[in-house]
mmCIF file of C-alpha atoms in Angstrom:
data_model
loop_
_atom_site.group_PDB
_atom_site.id
_atom_site.type_symbol
_atom_site.label_atom_id
_atom_site.label_comp_id
_atom_site.label_asym_id
_atom_site.label_seq_id
_atom_site.Cartn_x
_atom_site.Cartn_y
_atom_site.Cartn_z
ATOM 1 C CA UNK I 1 31.887 1.730 -9.571
ATOM 2 C CA UNK I 2 29.257 0.209 -7.771
ATOM 3 C CA UNK I 3 30.454 -1.247 -4.998
ATOM 4 C CA UNK I 4 26.883 -1.697 -2.844
ATOM 5 C CA UNK I 5 23.990 -3.453 -4.281
ATOM 6 C CA UNK I 6 20.992 -5.715 -3.410
ATOM 7 C CA UNK I 7 19.685 -3.127 -0.768
ATOM 8 C CA UNK I 8 17.010 -3.130 1.208
ATOM 9 C CA UNK I 9 15.136 -0.801 4.512
ATOM 10 C CA UNK I 10 12.898 -3.236 6.643
ATOM 11 C CA UNK I 11 10.392 -1.994 9.232
ATOM 12 C CA UNK I 12 10.680 -3.325 13.122
ATOM 13 C CA UNK I 13 9.609 -1.341 15.136
ATOM 14 C CA UNK I 14 8.953 2.470 15.334
ATOM 15 C CA UNK I 15 12.544 3.052 16.871
ATOM 16 C CA UNK I 16 13.857 0.577 14.741
ATOM 17 C CA UNK I 17 15.432 -0.242 10.973
ATOM 18 C CA UNK I 18 17.061 -2.909 9.462
ATOM 19 C CA UNK I 19 19.496 -2.096 6.568
ATOM 20 C CA UNK I 20 20.469 -4.753 4.459
ATOM 21 C CA UNK I 21 22.666 -4.844 1.508
ATOM 22 C CA UNK I 22 25.654 -6.602 -0.488
ATOM 23 C CA UNK I 23 29.393 -5.353 -0.718
ATOM 24 C CA UNK I 24 32.482 -7.589 -2.285
ATOM 25 C CA UNK I 25 33.829 -10.483 0.733
ATOM 26 C CA UNK I 26 36.865 -8.264 -0.102
ATOM 27 C CA UNK I 27 35.026 -4.871 1.590
ATOM 28 C CA UNK I 28 35.144 -4.094 4.244
ATOM 29 C CA UNK I 29 32.073 -1.243 6.172
ATOM 30 C CA UNK I 30 31.361 1.072 8.844
ATOM 31 C CA UNK I 31 28.820 3.474 10.116
ATOM 32 C CA UNK I 32 28.801 6.782 11.153
ATOM 33 C CA UNK I 33 25.603 9.504 12.288
ATOM 34 C CA UNK I 34 26.137 13.307 10.828
ATOM 35 C CA UNK I 35 23.741 15.681 10.792
ATOM 36 C CA UNK I 36 20.694 13.386 11.477
ATOM 37 C CA UNK I 37 21.787 10.946 8.231
ATOM 38 C CA UNK I 38 23.111 7.714 8.926
ATOM 39 C CA UNK I 39 26.170 6.891 6.558
ATOM 40 C CA UNK I 40 27.415 3.696 5.800
ATOM 41 C CA UNK I 41 31.012 4.044 3.970
ATOM 42 C CA UNK I 42 31.837 0.620 1.698
ATOM 43 C CA UNK I 43 35.819 0.559 0.755
ATOM 44 C CA UNK I 44 38.085 -2.060 -0.364
ATOM 45 C CA UNK I 45 40.259 -4.134 2.403
ATOM 46 C CA UNK I 46 43.579 -2.636 2.621
ATOM 47 C CA UNK I 47 46.317 -4.060 -0.161
ATOM 48 C CA UNK I 48 43.069 -5.232 -2.263
ATOM 49 C CA UNK I 49 42.546 -2.863 -5.617
ATOM 50 C CA UNK I 50 40.123 -4.481 -7.087
ATOM 51 C CA UNK I 51 36.588 -5.865 -5.782
ATOM 52 C CA UNK I 52 35.792 -9.129 -5.577
ATOM 53 C CA UNK I 53 33.125 -10.823 -8.028
ATOM 54 C CA UNK I 54 31.911 -12.583 -4.651
ATOM 55 C CA UNK I 55 29.525 -10.610 -2.627
ATOM 56 C CA UNK I 56 28.581 -11.127 1.262
ATOM 57 C CA UNK I 57 25.368 -9.120 2.860
ATOM 58 C CA UNK I 58 25.481 -6.778 5.562
ATOM 59 C CA UNK I 59 22.778 -5.911 7.503
ATOM 60 C CA UNK I 60 22.315 -3.121 10.161
ATOM 61 C CA UNK I 61 19.984 -1.566 12.754
ATOM 62 C CA UNK I 62 19.495 1.660 12.521
ATOM 63 C CA UNK I 63 17.209 3.925 14.823
ATOM 64 C CA UNK I 64 15.170 6.563 13.119
ATOM 65 C CA UNK I 65 15.607 10.311 14.258
ATOM 66 C CA UNK I 66 12.723 12.206 15.247
ATOM 67 C CA UNK I 67 10.808 9.537 13.442
ATOM 68 C CA UNK I 68 12.615 9.468 9.872
ATOM 69 C CA UNK I 69 15.176 7.525 8.596
ATOM 70 C CA UNK I 70 18.302 8.563 6.230
ATOM 71 C CA UNK I 71 20.925 5.932 5.125
ATOM 72 C CA UNK I 72 23.504 7.511 3.209
ATOM 73 C CA UNK I 73 25.593 5.158 1.294
ATOM 74 C CA UNK I 74 29.242 6.300 0.391
ATOM 75 C CA UNK I 75 31.356 4.042 -1.569
ATOM 76 C CA UNK I 76 34.949 4.532 -1.846
ATOM 77 C CA UNK I 77 36.739 2.443 -4.660
ATOM 78 C CA UNK I 78 39.458 3.038 -7.073
ATOM 79 C CA UNK I 79 39.706 7.196 -5.347
ATOM 80 C CA UNK I 80 36.550 7.812 -6.517
ATOM 81 C CA UNK I 81 33.989 8.592 -3.873
ATOM 82 C CA UNK I 82 30.117 7.963 -4.720
ATOM 83 C CA UNK I 83 27.517 9.656 -2.501
ATOM 84 C CA UNK I 84 24.816 6.963 -3.253
ATOM 85 C CA UNK I 85 22.030 4.904 -2.849
ATOM 86 C CA UNK I 86 20.213 7.546 -0.873
ATOM 87 C CA UNK I 87 17.354 5.954 1.108
ATOM 88 C CA UNK I 88 15.238 8.083 3.151
ATOM 89 C CA UNK I 89 11.623 6.475 5.309
ATOM 90 C CA UNK I 90 9.646 9.111 6.683
ATOM 91 C CA UNK I 91 7.930 7.738 9.386
ATOM 92 C CA UNK I 92 5.219 9.806 10.798
#
């Protein structure tokens, strides 16, 4: 189950990274931070049961914490949760 594809981290400055990724057009994502880790949670929109074959690109700008960027994707689909991919960039 991979509903997150073509993910990339781009260095913009010492205080900002752009994270781009693709998700099916019938999915939504949300961001949260816990214990110095940025989580991007992706799941189907309410009422949807199957991920679309049409993907859209999403981009978020994230600030590193203590010189380190940690981004974990949480993919929720068909009642299953996958905690991948995980990306870490040490910028110190």
